[in-house]
Short mmCIF file of C-alpha atoms in Angstrom, two decimals:
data_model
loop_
_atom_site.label_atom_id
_atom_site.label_comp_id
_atom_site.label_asym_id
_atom_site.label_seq_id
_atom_site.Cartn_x
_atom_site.Cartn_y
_atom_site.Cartn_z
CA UNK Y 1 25.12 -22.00 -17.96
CA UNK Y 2 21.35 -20.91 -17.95
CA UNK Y 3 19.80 -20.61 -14.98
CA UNK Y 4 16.44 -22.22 -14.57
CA UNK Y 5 13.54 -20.48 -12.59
CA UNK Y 6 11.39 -22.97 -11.01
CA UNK Y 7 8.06 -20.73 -11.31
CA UNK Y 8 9.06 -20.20 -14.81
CA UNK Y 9 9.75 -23.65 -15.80
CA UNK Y 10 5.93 -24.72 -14.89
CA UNK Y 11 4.69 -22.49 -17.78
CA UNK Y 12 4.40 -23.63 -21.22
CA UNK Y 13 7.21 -22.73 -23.76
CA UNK Y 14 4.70 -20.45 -25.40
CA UNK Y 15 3.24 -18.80 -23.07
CA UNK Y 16 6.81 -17.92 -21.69
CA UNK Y 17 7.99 -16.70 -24.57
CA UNK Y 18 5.00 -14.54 -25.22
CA UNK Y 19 5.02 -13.47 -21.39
CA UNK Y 20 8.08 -12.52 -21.23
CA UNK Y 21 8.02 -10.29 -24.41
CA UNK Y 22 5.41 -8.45 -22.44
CA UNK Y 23 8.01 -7.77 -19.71
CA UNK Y 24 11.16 -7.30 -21.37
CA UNK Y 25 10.23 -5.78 -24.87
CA UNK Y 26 8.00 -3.33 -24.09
CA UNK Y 27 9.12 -1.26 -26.58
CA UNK Y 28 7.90 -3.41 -29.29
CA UNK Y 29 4.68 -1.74 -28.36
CA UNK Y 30 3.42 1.42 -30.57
CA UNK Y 31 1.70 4.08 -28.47
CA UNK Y 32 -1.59 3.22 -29.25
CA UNK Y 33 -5.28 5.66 -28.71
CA UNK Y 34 -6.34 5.60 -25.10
CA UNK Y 35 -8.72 3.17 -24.36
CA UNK Y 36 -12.03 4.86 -23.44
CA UNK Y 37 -12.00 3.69 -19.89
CA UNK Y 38 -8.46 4.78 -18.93
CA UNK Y 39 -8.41 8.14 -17.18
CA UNK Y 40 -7.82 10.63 -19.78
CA UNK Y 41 -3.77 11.88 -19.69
CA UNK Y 42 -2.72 14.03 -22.97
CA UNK Y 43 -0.68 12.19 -25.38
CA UNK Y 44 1.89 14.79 -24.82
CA UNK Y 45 2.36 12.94 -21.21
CA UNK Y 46 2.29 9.51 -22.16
CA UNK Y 47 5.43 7.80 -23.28
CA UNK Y 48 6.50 5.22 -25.79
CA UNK Y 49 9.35 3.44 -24.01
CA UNK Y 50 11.91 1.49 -25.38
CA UNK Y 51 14.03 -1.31 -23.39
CA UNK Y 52 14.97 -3.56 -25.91
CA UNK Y 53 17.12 -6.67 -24.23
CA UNK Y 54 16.39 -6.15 -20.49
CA UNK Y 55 14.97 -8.58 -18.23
CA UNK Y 56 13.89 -5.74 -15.30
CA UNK Y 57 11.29 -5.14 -13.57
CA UNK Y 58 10.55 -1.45 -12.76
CA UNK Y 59 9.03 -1.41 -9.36
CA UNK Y 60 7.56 2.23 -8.28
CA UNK Y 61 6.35 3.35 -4.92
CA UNK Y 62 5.02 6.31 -3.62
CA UNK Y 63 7.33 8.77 -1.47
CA UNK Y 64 4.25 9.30 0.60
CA UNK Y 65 4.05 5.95 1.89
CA UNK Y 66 4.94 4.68 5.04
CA UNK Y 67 5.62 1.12 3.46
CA UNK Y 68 8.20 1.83 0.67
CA UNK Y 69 11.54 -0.24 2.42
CA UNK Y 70 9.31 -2.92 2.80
CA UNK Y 71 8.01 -3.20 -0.12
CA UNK Y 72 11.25 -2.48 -1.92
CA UNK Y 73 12.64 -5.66 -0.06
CA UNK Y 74 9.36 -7.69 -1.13
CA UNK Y 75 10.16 -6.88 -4.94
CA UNK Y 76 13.79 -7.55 -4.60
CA UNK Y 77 12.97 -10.92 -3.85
CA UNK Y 78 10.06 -11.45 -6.37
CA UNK Y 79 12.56 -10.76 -8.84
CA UNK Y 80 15.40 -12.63 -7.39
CA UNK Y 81 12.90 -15.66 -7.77
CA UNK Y 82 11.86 -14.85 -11.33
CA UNK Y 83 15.59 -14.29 -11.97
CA UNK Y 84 14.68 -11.00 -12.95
CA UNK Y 85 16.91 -7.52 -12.38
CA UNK Y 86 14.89 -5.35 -10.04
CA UNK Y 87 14.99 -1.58 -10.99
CA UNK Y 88 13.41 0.43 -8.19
CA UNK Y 89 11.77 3.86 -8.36
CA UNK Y 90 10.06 6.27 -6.07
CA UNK Y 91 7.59 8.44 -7.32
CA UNK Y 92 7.50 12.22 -5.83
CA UNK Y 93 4.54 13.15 -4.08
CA UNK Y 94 4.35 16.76 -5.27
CA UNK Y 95 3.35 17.96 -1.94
CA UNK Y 96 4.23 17.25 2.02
CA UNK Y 97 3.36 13.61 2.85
CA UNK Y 98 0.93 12.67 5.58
CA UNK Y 99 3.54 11.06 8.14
CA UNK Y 100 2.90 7.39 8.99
CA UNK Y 101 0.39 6.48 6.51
CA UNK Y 102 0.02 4.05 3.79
CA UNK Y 103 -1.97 5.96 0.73
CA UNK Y 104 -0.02 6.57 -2.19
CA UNK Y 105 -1.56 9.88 -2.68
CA UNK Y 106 -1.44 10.09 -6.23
CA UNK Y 107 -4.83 10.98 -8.58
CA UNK Y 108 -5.79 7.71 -11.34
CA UNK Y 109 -4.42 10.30 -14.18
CA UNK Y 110 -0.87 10.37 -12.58
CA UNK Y 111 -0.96 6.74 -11.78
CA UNK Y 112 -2.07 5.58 -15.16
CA UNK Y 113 1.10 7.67 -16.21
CA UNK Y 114 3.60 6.37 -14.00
CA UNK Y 115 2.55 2.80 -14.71
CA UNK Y 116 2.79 3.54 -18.74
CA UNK Y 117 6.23 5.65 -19.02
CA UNK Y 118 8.24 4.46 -15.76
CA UNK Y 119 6.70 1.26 -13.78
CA UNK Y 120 5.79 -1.63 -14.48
CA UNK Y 121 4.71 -2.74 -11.36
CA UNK Y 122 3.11 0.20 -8.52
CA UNK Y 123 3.53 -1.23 -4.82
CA UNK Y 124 1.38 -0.32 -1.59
CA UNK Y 125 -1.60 -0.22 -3.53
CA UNK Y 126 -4.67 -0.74 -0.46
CA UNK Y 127 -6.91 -2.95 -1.76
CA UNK Y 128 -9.89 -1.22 0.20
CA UNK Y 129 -12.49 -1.88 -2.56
CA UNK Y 130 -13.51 -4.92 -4.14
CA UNK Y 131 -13.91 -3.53 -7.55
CA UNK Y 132 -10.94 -1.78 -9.43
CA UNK Y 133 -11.14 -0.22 -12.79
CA UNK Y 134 -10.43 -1.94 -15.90
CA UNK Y 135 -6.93 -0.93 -16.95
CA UNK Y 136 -5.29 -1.79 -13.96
CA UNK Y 137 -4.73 -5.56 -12.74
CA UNK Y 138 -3.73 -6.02 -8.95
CA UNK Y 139 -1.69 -9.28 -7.45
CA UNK Y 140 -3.01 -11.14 -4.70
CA UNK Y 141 -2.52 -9.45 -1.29
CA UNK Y 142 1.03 -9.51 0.70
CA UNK Y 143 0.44 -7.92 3.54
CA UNK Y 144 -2.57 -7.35 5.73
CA UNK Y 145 -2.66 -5.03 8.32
CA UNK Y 146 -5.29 -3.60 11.08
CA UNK Y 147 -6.64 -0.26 12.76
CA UNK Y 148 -6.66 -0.57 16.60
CA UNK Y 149 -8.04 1.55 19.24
CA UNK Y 150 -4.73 2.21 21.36
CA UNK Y 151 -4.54 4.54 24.87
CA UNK Y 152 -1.92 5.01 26.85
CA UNK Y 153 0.60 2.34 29.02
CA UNK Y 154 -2.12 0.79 31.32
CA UNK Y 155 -5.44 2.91 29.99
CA UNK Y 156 -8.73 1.58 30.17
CA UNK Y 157 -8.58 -1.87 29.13
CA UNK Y 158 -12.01 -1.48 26.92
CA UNK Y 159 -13.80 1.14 25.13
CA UNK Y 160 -16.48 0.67 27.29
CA UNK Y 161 -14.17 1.29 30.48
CA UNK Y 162 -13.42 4.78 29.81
CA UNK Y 163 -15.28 7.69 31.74
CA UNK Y 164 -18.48 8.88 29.52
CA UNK Y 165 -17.61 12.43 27.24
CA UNK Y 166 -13.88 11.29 26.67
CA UNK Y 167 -12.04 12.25 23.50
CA UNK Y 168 -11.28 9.54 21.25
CA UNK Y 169 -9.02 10.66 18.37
CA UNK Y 170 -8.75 9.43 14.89
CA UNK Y 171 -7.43 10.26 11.46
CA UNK Y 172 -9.81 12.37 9.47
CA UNK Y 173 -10.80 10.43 6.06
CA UNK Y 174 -9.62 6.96 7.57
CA UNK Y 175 -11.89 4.01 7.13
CA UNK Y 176 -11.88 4.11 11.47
CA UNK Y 177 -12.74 7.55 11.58
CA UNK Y 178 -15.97 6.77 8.91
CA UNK Y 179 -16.72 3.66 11.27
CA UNK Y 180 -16.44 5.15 14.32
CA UNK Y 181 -18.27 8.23 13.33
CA UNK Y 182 -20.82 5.71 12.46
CA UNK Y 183 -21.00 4.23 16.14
CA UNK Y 184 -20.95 6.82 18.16
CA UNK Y 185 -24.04 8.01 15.37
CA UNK Y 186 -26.11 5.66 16.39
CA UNK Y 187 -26.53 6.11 20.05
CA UNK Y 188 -29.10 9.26 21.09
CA UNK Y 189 -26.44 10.37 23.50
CA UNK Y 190 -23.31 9.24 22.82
CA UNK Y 191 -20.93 8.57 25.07
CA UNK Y 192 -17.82 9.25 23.64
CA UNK Y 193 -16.32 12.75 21.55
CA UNK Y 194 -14.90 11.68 18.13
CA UNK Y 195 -11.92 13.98 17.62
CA UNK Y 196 -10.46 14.11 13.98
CA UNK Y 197 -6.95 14.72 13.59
CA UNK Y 198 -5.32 15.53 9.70
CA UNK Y 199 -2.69 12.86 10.00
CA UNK Y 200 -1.21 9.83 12.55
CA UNK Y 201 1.83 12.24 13.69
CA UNK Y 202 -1.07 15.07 14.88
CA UNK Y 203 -3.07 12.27 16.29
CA UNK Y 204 -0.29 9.99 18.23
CA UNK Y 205 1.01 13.18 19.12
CA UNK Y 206 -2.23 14.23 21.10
CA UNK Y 207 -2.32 10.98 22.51
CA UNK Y 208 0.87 11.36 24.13
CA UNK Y 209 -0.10 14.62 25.51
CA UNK Y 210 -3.34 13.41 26.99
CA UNK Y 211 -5.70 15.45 24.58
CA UNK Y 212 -7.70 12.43 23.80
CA UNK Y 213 -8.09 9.32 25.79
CA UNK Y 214 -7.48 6.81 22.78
CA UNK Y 215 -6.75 6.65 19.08
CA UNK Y 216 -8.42 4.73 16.37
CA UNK Y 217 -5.04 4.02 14.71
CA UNK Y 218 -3.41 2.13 11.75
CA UNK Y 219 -1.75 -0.16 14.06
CA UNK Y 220 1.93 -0.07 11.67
CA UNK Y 221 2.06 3.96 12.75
CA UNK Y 222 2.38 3.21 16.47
CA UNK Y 223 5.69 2.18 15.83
CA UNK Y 224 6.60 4.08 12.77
CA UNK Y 225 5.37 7.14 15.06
CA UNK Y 226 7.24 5.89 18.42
CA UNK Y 227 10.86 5.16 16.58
CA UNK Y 228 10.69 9.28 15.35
CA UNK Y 229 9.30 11.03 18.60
CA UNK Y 230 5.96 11.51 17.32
CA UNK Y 231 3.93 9.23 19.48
CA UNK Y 232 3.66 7.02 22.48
CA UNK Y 233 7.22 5.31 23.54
CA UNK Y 234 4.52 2.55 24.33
CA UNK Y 235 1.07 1.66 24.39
CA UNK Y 236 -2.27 -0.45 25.47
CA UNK Y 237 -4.77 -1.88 23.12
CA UNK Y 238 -8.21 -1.90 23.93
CA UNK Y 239 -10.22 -5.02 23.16
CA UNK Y 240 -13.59 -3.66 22.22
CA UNK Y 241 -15.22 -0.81 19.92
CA UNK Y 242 -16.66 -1.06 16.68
CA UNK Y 243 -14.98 -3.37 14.04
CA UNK Y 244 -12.99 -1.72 11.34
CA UNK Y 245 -11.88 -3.99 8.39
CA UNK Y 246 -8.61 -4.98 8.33
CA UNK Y 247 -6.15 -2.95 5.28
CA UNK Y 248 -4.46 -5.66 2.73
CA UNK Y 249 -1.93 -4.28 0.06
CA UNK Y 250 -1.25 -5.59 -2.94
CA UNK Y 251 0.55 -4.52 -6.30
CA UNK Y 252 -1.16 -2.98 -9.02
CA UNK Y 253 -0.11 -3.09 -13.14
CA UNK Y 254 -1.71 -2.02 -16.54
CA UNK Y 255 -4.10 -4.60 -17.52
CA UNK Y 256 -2.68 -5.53 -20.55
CA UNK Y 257 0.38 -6.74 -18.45
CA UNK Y 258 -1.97 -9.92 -16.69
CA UNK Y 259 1.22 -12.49 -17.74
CA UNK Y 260 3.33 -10.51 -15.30
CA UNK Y 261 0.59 -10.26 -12.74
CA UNK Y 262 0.54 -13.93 -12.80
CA UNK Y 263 4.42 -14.40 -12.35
CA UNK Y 264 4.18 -11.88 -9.15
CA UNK Y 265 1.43 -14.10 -7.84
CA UNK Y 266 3.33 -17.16 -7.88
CA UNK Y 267 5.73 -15.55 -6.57
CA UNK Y 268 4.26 -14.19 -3.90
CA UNK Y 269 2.72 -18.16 -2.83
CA UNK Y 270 6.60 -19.41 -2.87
CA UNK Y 271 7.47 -16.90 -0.76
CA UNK Y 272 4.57 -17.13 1.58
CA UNK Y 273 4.60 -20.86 1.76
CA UNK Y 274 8.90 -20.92 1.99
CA UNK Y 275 8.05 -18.27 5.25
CA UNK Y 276 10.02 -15.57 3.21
CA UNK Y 277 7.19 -13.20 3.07
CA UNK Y 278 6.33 -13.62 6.96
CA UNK Y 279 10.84 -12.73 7.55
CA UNK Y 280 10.35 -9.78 5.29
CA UNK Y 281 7.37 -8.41 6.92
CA UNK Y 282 8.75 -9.14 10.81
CA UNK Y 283 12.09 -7.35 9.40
CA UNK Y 284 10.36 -4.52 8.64
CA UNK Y 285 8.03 -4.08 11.70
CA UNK Y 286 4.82 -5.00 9.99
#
């Protein structure tokens, strides 16, 4: 009996057939010159792969991010509604991780080159810019997740509550630590000591020990942090500061794969209108 995929069955017989070509028969495809605005890789790393017959989906994440379970559980049901095989990889981050954090750390070149020889789809991509380049296409968003200013059990309830020269801790290169660099910037004597740490486990760590009085934090490695010793068993949220924009995450692909782009977004609105998506992402402490 064939099995009938209600997202599928909405798109023309055409376009399905063409669509799904791009998926499954991939090898069809010659290795063709680099287009001039794909970051240049030497031919000699670029592969021509052939999967002739499968209907997979290679999923890839990063091993340096903090969200790969939960995104692996995301694609195993965007496939599961596509009726698709799922065929998940992580991609070694050459060197130690940051603990607790969500970028991918890999450069464009590598990323190009995982998403032409082994992935078809890259997960935990942060969609922190508006603008991405041409040769990659990125799904809607699927989760969305905040930076809070966090002290300790019963701290000062407000930024503004806190005694004036505290240290307030962040994590050097975060979009926080830009913002609240920014703040504290504009005041002629400023009230507060920004105190960069390298990474979340350095910074919750310090804010366990009392070394700074709050954290600007990415408010999934509170808990990430907490369930491995490396933070605050618990917590207080402060209800002030500067604004920081919220992080969303979506999943990124080669441009010239838009039909599959298209299948993951519809996807992605079944799931979040079924409630699926909000399970997944309670499941997995996001």
């Amino acid at each position: 009996m064939t099995r009938t995929c209600p997202i599928l069955s909405r798109l023309s017989g055409t376009a399905l057939a063409l669509g799904l070509s791009c998926i499954v028969a991939a090898g069809a495809w010659g290795q063709s010159p680099q287009a001039p605005d794909t970051p240049f890789v030497p031919d000699d790393y670029l592969e021509t792969p052939r999967r002739p017959g499968t209907e997979t989906i290679r999923f890839c994440a990063s091993s340096a991010s903090a969200l790969q379970q939960f995104d692996r559980a995301v694609a195993e049901e965007i496939a599961s509604l596509l009726l698709l095989e799922t065929e998940w990889r992580e991609i070694r981050y050459p060197f130690p991780a940051p603990p607790h954090d969500f970028q991918i750390a890999l450069s464009e070149e590598a990323l190009f080159a995982e998403l032409n020889n082994r992935c078809d789809v890259f997960t935990g991509f942060a969609m922190t810019s508006l603008t991405f380049p041409d040769w990659l296409t990125v799904s809607q968003p699927y989760l969305t997740t905040r930076y809070v200013l966090a002290t300790i059990k019963d701290g000062p309830a407000t930024l503004e509550a806190s005694q004036p020269g505290v240290r307030i801790g962040t994590r050097l290169g975060s979009g926080a630590d830009a913002v609240f660099a920014a703040y504290i910037g504009t005041n002629a004597e400023p009230r507060w000591r920004r105190i960069p740490y390298p990474d979340h486990r350095a910074l919750l760590r310090n804010l366990d020990r009392g070394s700074v009085a709050a954290a600007f934090v990415w408010e999934p490695a509170l808990a990430l942090a907490a369930a491995e010793g490396d933070g605050p068993a618990t917590w207080s949220l402060m209800t002030d500061g500067p604004g920081v924009p919220d992080v969303s995450f979506g999943m990124v692909m080669l441009s010239r794969n838009t039909f599959l782009r298209e299948l993951i977004d519809q996807a992605l609105t079944e799931m979040t209108a079924s409630g699926t998506l909000a399970e997944i992402t309670e499941t997995h402490g996001f």
